[in-house]
Short mmCIF file of C-alpha atoms and ligand atoms in Angstrom, two decimals:
data_model
loop_
_atom_site.label_atom_id
_atom_site.label_comp_id
_atom_site.label_asym_id
_atom_site.label_seq_id
_atom_site.Cartn_x
_atom_site.Cartn_y
_atom_site.Cartn_z
CA MET A 61 5.89 -20.55 -17.35
CA ALA A 62 6.07 -18.50 -14.17
CA SER A 63 9.29 -16.50 -13.73
CA PRO A 64 11.44 -17.33 -10.67
CA ARG A 65 10.09 -14.16 -9.02
CA THR A 66 6.43 -15.12 -9.60
CA ALA A 67 7.11 -18.72 -8.58
CA ALA A 68 8.72 -17.53 -5.32
CA PHE A 69 5.80 -15.21 -4.61
CA ARG A 70 3.24 -17.96 -5.30
CA ALA A 71 5.01 -20.37 -2.96
CA ALA A 72 5.15 -17.74 -0.19
CA TYR A 73 1.51 -16.72 -0.67
CA ARG A 74 0.25 -20.31 -0.72
CA SER A 75 2.17 -21.12 2.46
CA GLN A 76 0.13 -18.55 4.39
CA ILE A 77 -3.34 -19.71 3.23
CA ALA A 78 -5.09 -21.29 6.22
CA PRO A 79 -5.10 -25.11 6.01
CA LEU A 80 -8.88 -25.11 6.50
CA TYR A 81 -9.46 -22.74 3.57
CA ASN A 82 -11.70 -24.27 0.90
CA GLY A 83 -11.87 -22.47 -2.46
CA LEU A 84 -15.19 -23.99 -3.54
CA ALA A 85 -16.80 -23.06 -0.19
CA HIS A 86 -15.47 -19.49 -0.65
CA VAL A 87 -17.14 -19.21 -4.08
CA ALA A 88 -20.32 -20.95 -2.87
CA LEU A 89 -20.63 -18.45 0.00
CA ILE A 90 -20.29 -15.47 -2.37
CA TYR A 91 -22.93 -16.86 -4.76
CA LEU A 92 -25.18 -17.83 -1.85
CA ILE A 93 -25.12 -14.31 -0.38
CA GLY A 94 -25.42 -12.61 -3.79
CA GLY A 95 -28.10 -15.06 -4.95
CA ALA A 96 -30.09 -14.56 -1.71
CA ALA A 97 -29.97 -10.76 -2.12
CA LEU A 98 -31.13 -11.13 -5.73
CA TRP A 99 -33.94 -13.54 -4.81
CA TYR A 100 -35.09 -11.38 -1.87
CA ALA A 101 -35.18 -8.23 -4.04
CA ILE A 102 -37.09 -9.97 -6.85
CA GLN A 103 -39.82 -11.01 -4.35
CA HIS A 104 -40.51 -7.32 -3.65
CA ILE A 105 -41.02 -6.20 -7.25
CA HIS A 106 -44.73 -5.88 -8.08
CA ALA A 107 -46.04 -4.83 -11.50
CA PRO A 108 -43.22 -2.41 -12.33
CA ARG A 109 -43.93 0.37 -14.82
CA TRP A 110 -41.65 0.75 -17.83
CA THR A 111 -40.13 3.84 -16.21
CA ASP A 112 -39.05 1.70 -13.21
CA TRP A 113 -37.00 -0.48 -15.56
CA LEU A 114 -34.92 2.55 -16.57
CA ILE A 115 -33.05 2.14 -13.28
CA VAL A 116 -31.46 -1.09 -14.62
CA PRO A 117 -29.24 0.47 -17.36
CA ILE A 118 -28.52 3.45 -15.08
CA ALA A 119 -27.41 1.18 -12.22
CA ALA A 120 -25.43 -1.07 -14.60
CA ILE A 121 -23.51 1.92 -16.00
CA GLY A 122 -23.03 3.27 -12.45
CA ALA A 123 -21.65 -0.10 -11.31
CA ASN A 124 -19.33 -0.21 -14.32
CA VAL A 125 -17.90 3.23 -13.54
CA PHE A 126 -17.67 2.36 -9.81
CA GLU A 127 -15.76 -0.86 -10.61
CA TRP A 128 -13.36 1.17 -12.82
CA PHE A 129 -12.89 3.86 -10.14
CA LEU A 130 -12.33 1.38 -7.31
CA HIS A 131 -9.78 -0.57 -9.34
CA ALA A 132 -7.88 2.48 -10.63
CA GLN A 133 -7.96 4.68 -7.53
CA ILE A 134 -8.14 2.31 -4.53
CA MET A 135 -6.83 -1.09 -5.64
CA HIS A 136 -3.87 0.45 -7.49
CA ARG A 137 -3.13 3.49 -5.32
CA PRO A 138 -2.07 3.44 -1.66
CA ARG A 139 -4.71 5.43 0.26
CA ARG A 140 -4.95 5.81 4.01
CA GLY A 141 -7.87 3.80 5.34
CA PHE A 142 -7.91 1.52 2.29
CA MET A 143 -4.43 -0.03 2.49
CA GLY A 144 -5.85 -3.53 3.00
CA ILE A 145 -7.44 -3.37 -0.47
CA TYR A 146 -4.23 -2.02 -2.03
CA LYS A 147 -2.11 -4.73 -0.42
CA ARG A 148 -4.49 -7.48 -1.44
CA HIS A 149 -4.60 -6.32 -5.05
CA THR A 150 -1.37 -4.56 -6.12
CA LEU A 151 0.95 -6.24 -3.64
CA ALA A 152 -0.57 -9.72 -3.86
CA HIS A 153 -2.97 -10.39 -6.77
CA HIS A 154 -0.66 -8.68 -9.29
CA GLN A 155 2.46 -10.39 -7.96
CA PHE A 156 0.74 -13.79 -8.07
CA PHE A 157 -0.72 -13.34 -11.59
CA THR A 158 1.31 -11.74 -14.37
CA ALA A 159 0.53 -11.42 -18.08
CA GLN A 160 3.09 -14.19 -18.64
CA GLU A 161 1.49 -16.51 -16.05
CA PRO A 162 -2.11 -15.37 -15.48
CA PHE A 163 -3.66 -18.71 -14.50
CA HIS A 164 -4.47 -20.31 -11.18
CA ASP A 165 -3.41 -23.89 -10.48
CA SER A 166 -5.98 -25.18 -8.01
CA THR A 167 -9.14 -24.14 -6.17
CA ARG A 168 -6.94 -23.10 -3.20
CA ASP A 169 -5.75 -20.25 -5.43
CA PHE A 170 -9.35 -18.96 -5.34
CA ARG A 171 -8.19 -17.25 -2.14
CA ILE A 172 -6.44 -14.66 -4.36
CA VAL A 173 -8.91 -14.70 -7.28
CA PHE A 174 -12.21 -13.97 -5.51
CA PHE A 175 -12.87 -11.12 -3.10
CA PRO A 176 -13.53 -12.07 0.52
CA PRO A 177 -17.31 -12.45 1.12
CA TYR A 178 -17.39 -9.37 3.39
CA ALA A 179 -16.59 -7.24 0.31
CA LEU A 180 -19.94 -8.34 -1.17
CA ILE A 181 -21.71 -7.51 2.09
CA GLY A 182 -20.12 -4.02 2.05
CA PHE A 183 -21.20 -3.58 -1.57
CA LEU A 184 -24.77 -4.68 -0.76
CA VAL A 185 -24.92 -2.22 2.16
CA MET A 186 -23.92 0.60 -0.24
CA ALA A 187 -26.52 -0.61 -2.78
CA ALA A 188 -29.15 -0.70 -0.02
CA GLY A 189 -28.35 2.93 0.86
CA LEU A 190 -28.76 3.97 -2.78
CA ALA A 191 -31.94 1.87 -3.03
CA TRP A 192 -33.40 3.66 0.00
CA VAL A 193 -32.78 7.04 -1.67
CA THR A 194 -34.25 5.66 -4.92
CA SER A 195 -37.40 4.54 -3.07
CA LEU A 196 -37.87 8.14 -1.83
CA VAL A 197 -37.27 9.93 -5.13
CA TRP A 198 -38.42 7.31 -7.67
CA SER A 199 -40.38 4.22 -6.59
CA ALA A 200 -40.12 1.07 -4.47
CA ASN A 201 -39.97 -1.07 -7.62
CA ALA A 202 -37.06 0.97 -8.98
CA ALA A 203 -35.30 0.58 -5.61
CA TRP A 204 -35.63 -3.23 -5.64
CA LEU A 205 -34.58 -3.34 -9.31
CA LEU A 206 -31.48 -1.40 -8.31
CA VAL A 207 -30.63 -4.03 -5.65
CA CYS A 208 -31.14 -6.76 -8.29
CA THR A 209 -28.84 -4.98 -10.75
CA ALA A 210 -26.15 -4.33 -8.14
CA SER A 211 -26.15 -7.96 -6.90
CA GLY A 212 -26.17 -9.26 -10.48
CA MET A 213 -23.27 -7.01 -11.50
CA TYR A 214 -21.22 -8.16 -8.50
CA LEU A 215 -21.74 -11.85 -9.30
CA ASN A 216 -21.00 -11.02 -12.95
CA TYR A 217 -17.73 -9.35 -11.83
CA GLU A 218 -16.59 -12.37 -9.85
CA PHE A 219 -17.48 -14.80 -12.64
CA PHE A 220 -15.74 -12.76 -15.35
CA HIS A 221 -12.63 -12.28 -13.20
CA TRP A 222 -12.44 -16.04 -12.74
CA CYS A 223 -12.87 -16.40 -16.54
CA CYS A 224 -9.68 -14.30 -16.86
CA HIS A 225 -7.61 -16.45 -14.50
CA VAL A 226 -8.75 -19.98 -15.37
CA ARG A 227 -6.32 -21.83 -17.64
CA ASP A 228 -8.85 -23.73 -19.76
CA ASP A 229 -10.43 -21.35 -22.27
CA ARG A 230 -12.00 -23.88 -24.64
CA ILE A 231 -15.47 -22.43 -23.95
CA ILE A 232 -14.59 -18.91 -22.77
CA ARG A 233 -12.77 -18.04 -26.00
CA PHE A 234 -16.13 -18.30 -27.82
CA LEU A 235 -18.25 -16.57 -25.14
CA PRO A 236 -18.99 -12.95 -26.15
CA PHE A 237 -17.99 -10.41 -23.45
CA ALA A 238 -16.18 -13.10 -21.41
CA ASN A 239 -13.55 -13.49 -24.15
CA THR A 240 -13.26 -9.69 -24.40
CA ILE A 241 -12.66 -9.20 -20.68
CA ARG A 242 -10.24 -12.14 -20.56
CA ARG A 243 -7.87 -10.52 -23.07
CA HIS A 244 -8.50 -7.07 -21.53
CA HIS A 245 -7.69 -8.19 -17.97
CA ILE A 246 -4.73 -10.42 -18.82
CA ALA A 247 -3.23 -7.40 -20.63
CA HIS A 248 -3.89 -5.39 -17.41
CA HIS A 249 -1.67 -7.89 -15.59
CA ASP A 250 1.25 -6.80 -17.82
CA THR A 251 3.44 -4.87 -15.36
CA SER A 252 3.81 -2.00 -17.83
CA LEU A 253 0.00 -1.51 -17.93
CA MET A 254 -1.21 -2.52 -14.47
CA MET A 255 -1.11 0.88 -12.77
CA HIS A 256 -2.89 2.80 -15.56
CA ARG A 257 -4.75 0.69 -18.12
CA ASN A 258 -7.69 -1.74 -18.46
CA MET A 259 -9.38 -1.14 -15.12
CA ASN A 260 -12.79 -2.66 -16.00
CA LEU A 261 -13.46 -6.26 -14.96
CA THR A 262 -16.86 -6.81 -16.55
CA TYR A 263 -17.35 -4.80 -19.75
CA PRO A 264 -14.65 -2.31 -20.82
CA PHE A 265 -17.15 0.58 -21.03
CA ALA A 266 -15.53 2.98 -18.52
CA ASP A 267 -12.05 2.22 -19.92
CA TRP A 268 -13.36 3.24 -23.34
CA LEU A 269 -15.14 6.30 -21.89
CA PHE A 270 -12.14 7.59 -19.88
CA GLY A 271 -9.46 6.61 -22.42
CA THR A 272 -7.72 4.10 -20.11
CA SER A 273 -8.01 1.11 -22.45
CA ASP A 274 -5.05 -0.48 -24.24
CA LEU A 275 -7.21 -0.63 -27.38
CA ASP A 276 -7.66 2.00 -30.04
CA ARG A 277 -11.23 1.38 -31.21
CA GLY A 278 -14.84 2.45 -30.65
CA LEU A 279 -17.32 1.32 -28.00
CA LEU A 280 -18.82 -1.62 -29.91
CA GLY A 281 -15.35 -2.71 -30.97
CA HIS A 282 -14.30 -2.57 -27.31
CA LEU A 283 -17.27 -4.62 -26.09
CA PHE A 284 -16.99 -7.32 -28.78
CA ASN A 285 -13.21 -7.29 -29.25
CA GLY A 286 -12.72 -10.86 -27.99
CA TYR A 287 -9.08 -11.99 -28.30
CA ASP A 288 -8.33 -9.61 -31.20
CA THR A 289 -4.94 -7.88 -30.76
CA ARG A 290 -4.96 -5.84 -33.98
CA PHE A 291 -6.12 -2.68 -32.19
CA VAL A 292 -3.71 -2.81 -29.24
CA LYS A 293 -1.83 0.46 -28.78
CA THR A 294 1.95 0.28 -28.44
CA ALA A 295 2.77 0.33 -24.75
CA ARG A 296 5.60 2.32 -23.25
CA LYS A 297 8.55 0.30 -22.00
CA PRO A 298 8.87 0.65 -18.22
CA ARG A 299 12.19 1.68 -16.69
CA GLY A 300 14.54 -0.54 -14.73
CA SER A 301 12.66 -3.82 -15.43
CA VAL A 302 14.02 -6.86 -13.67
CA GLU A 303 12.85 -10.42 -13.70
CA ALA A 304 15.11 -11.75 -11.01
CA PRO A 305 14.64 -13.92 -7.96
CA SER A 306 12.99 -12.07 -5.12
CA LEU A 307 15.30 -9.73 -3.20
CA VAL A 308 13.36 -10.26 -0.02
CA PRO A 309 11.03 -12.95 1.23
CA ALA A 310 7.50 -12.33 -0.05
CA ALA A 311 5.90 -13.18 3.27
CA GLU A 312 6.97 -13.69 6.82
CA MET B 256 31.90 8.17 -7.41
CA THR B 257 31.28 4.48 -6.62
CA SER B 258 28.31 2.98 -8.43
CA LYS B 259 25.42 1.83 -6.30
CA VAL B 260 22.46 -0.39 -7.13
CA TYR B 261 18.97 0.73 -6.11
CA ALA B 262 16.18 -1.85 -6.27
CA GLY B 263 12.45 -1.88 -5.60
CA GLU B 264 10.08 -4.74 -5.12
CA ARG B 265 6.43 -5.20 -4.12
CA THR B 266 5.93 -7.85 -1.49
CA LEU B 267 3.31 -8.95 1.01
CA ARG B 268 5.21 -6.90 3.60
CA GLY B 269 4.82 -3.75 1.48
CA SER B 270 6.81 -2.02 -1.23
CA LEU B 271 10.49 -2.28 -0.36
CA VAL B 272 13.40 -0.26 -1.75
CA THR B 273 17.05 -1.05 -1.13
CA VAL B 274 20.40 0.55 -1.88
CA ASP B 275 23.18 -2.01 -2.27
CA GLY B 276 20.93 -4.48 -0.44
CA ALA B 277 20.17 -2.29 2.60
CA PRO B 278 16.84 -0.46 3.12
CA LEU B 279 16.87 3.01 1.52
CA PRO B 280 16.30 5.74 4.16
CA ASP B 281 13.03 7.58 3.47
CA ALA B 282 14.48 11.14 3.51
CA SER B 283 11.59 12.30 5.69
CA ALA B 284 14.04 14.53 7.60
CA VAL B 285 14.33 16.60 4.39
CA ARG B 286 10.61 16.56 3.55
CA ARG B 287 7.75 14.18 4.34
CA PHE B 288 5.27 13.88 1.48
CA THR B 289 3.51 10.78 2.86
CA ARG B 290 3.37 8.45 5.85
CA ILE B 291 2.57 5.41 3.73
CA GLY B 292 6.07 4.73 2.37
CA PHE B 293 7.61 4.35 -1.07
CA GLU B 294 5.69 3.57 -4.25
CA TRP B 295 6.33 3.94 -7.98
CA GLY B 296 4.72 3.59 -11.40
CA PHE B 297 2.44 6.63 -11.04
CA VAL B 298 2.50 10.29 -10.00
CA GLY B 299 1.72 10.92 -6.32
CA PRO B 300 3.10 11.52 -2.82
CA GLU B 301 4.65 8.04 -2.38
CA PRO B 302 6.59 8.17 -5.69
CA ARG B 303 7.60 11.75 -4.75
CA GLN B 304 9.04 10.46 -1.45
CA LEU B 305 10.94 7.78 -3.35
CA ALA B 306 12.32 10.32 -5.85
CA LEU B 307 13.54 12.48 -2.96
CA ALA B 308 15.12 9.51 -1.15
CA LEU B 309 16.88 8.25 -4.30
CA LEU B 310 18.23 11.71 -5.12
CA LEU B 311 19.30 12.39 -1.54
CA ASP B 312 21.28 9.14 -1.47
CA HIS B 313 22.69 9.70 -4.95
CA LEU B 314 23.56 13.41 -4.71
CA GLY B 315 24.13 13.72 -0.96
CA ASP B 316 22.70 17.25 -1.19
CA PRO B 317 19.29 17.76 0.47
CA GLU B 318 18.62 21.07 -1.27
CA ALA B 319 19.36 19.73 -4.76
CA ALA B 320 17.41 16.53 -4.04
CA LEU B 321 14.36 18.56 -3.02
CA ARG B 322 14.67 20.86 -6.03
CA LEU B 323 14.93 18.01 -8.55
CA CYS B 324 12.59 15.46 -6.99
CA GLU B 325 9.37 16.61 -8.70
CA SER B 326 10.70 16.26 -12.26
CA PHE B 327 12.67 13.10 -11.35
CA MET B 328 9.44 11.57 -10.00
CA ARG B 329 7.51 12.38 -13.20
CA ILE B 330 10.22 11.30 -15.65
CA VAL B 331 11.82 8.34 -13.85
CA VAL B 332 9.92 7.09 -10.77
CA ALA B 333 6.45 7.24 -12.36
CA GLU B 334 7.79 5.08 -15.21
CA LEU B 335 9.44 2.35 -13.10
CA ASP B 336 8.38 -1.26 -13.58
CA ASN B 337 6.67 -3.40 -10.92
CA ALA B 338 10.08 -4.76 -9.82
CA TRP B 339 13.02 -2.54 -10.79
CA ARG B 340 16.72 -1.97 -10.45
CA LEU B 341 18.62 1.25 -11.19
CA THR B 342 22.35 1.91 -11.04
CA SER B 343 23.93 5.25 -10.11
CA GLU B 344 24.67 5.72 -13.84
CA GLU B 345 20.98 5.25 -14.69
CA ILE B 346 19.98 7.78 -12.03
CA GLU B 347 22.50 10.20 -13.52
CA ALA B 348 21.04 9.58 -17.00
CA GLY B 349 17.54 10.21 -15.59
CA LEU B 350 18.72 13.52 -14.12
CA ARG B 351 20.14 14.51 -17.51
CA GLU B 352 16.71 13.78 -19.06
CA CYS B 353 15.06 15.97 -16.42
CA ALA B 354 17.48 18.81 -17.22
CA ALA B 355 16.86 18.44 -20.97
CA ARG B 356 13.07 18.80 -20.65
ZN1 ZN C 218 -6.81 -10.34 -12.01
ZN1 ZN C 219 -5.37 -4.54 -11.10
#
């Protein structure tokens, strides 16, 4: 059950969601834009050589490290010029969802689960820039495959993050990778871990690589860990913890 | 010395820190490490500003606050929970830990 503090935050956050907001339309728009980018890029791939396909694992690993970096260094650190992202994530998403109450209640809560659609457009613009460079130094096919991988990874990110915050896990608990990231990300919502650990949202590769995972096991163990808690490291106890009603109103 | 209660909370309006229910002054007259405000739970300029402000209020001595704020940030402020509360006695205990290391 949500603590009084989380309950107060949720009530305040929900009160400022626009009445016209529709969670399903929000998700549909993201998948429409991402799906269109994927479809458009696929149309431009013609008889790729096997060397062109090498861009796919490279781009997937790059996206994984980028997702880790963005989460650890922008979403969880106040940086000038990026405060909107910090506020939306550390000051809102993590106050709304805690390890004790990580689940959304209705599709209106999608407002705080999914990124705004313009984040995807920004990501696609960055991918297009990288694709342009790839077309100059590698090949046009490799460039379009890069756009496909980037769009696919983004949609993967959004789907897996939703898998972490949906209450019903009757299917997800048996889905490889999705079950792993669900335990991994819910643990990240523990207030003693949130600023330092479990920064991946798709596959915990970069967390394993950079030693920021809460698990003590190898790469394959990380990727296929599922709900297993046997390898969880003992976490430090944070100082001054309170679980009290909010001292100040969460929103104006 | 009368005991005070310092508290920090993350809200949609930003990260807020109070002393006995009133906003904690940011101690920027002593040293400004950041223009963003207070933060905690990691090592950086915002937690450093908070360490300085807490120590300035607690000790009332700008020079001592500035001298001790780096180790107090690393040992206490970087380890604070998402929402936290510290009494004057706990700040004193934190300072003793800093001196012991
Ligand atoms: Zn989350
Ligand atoms: Zn986070």
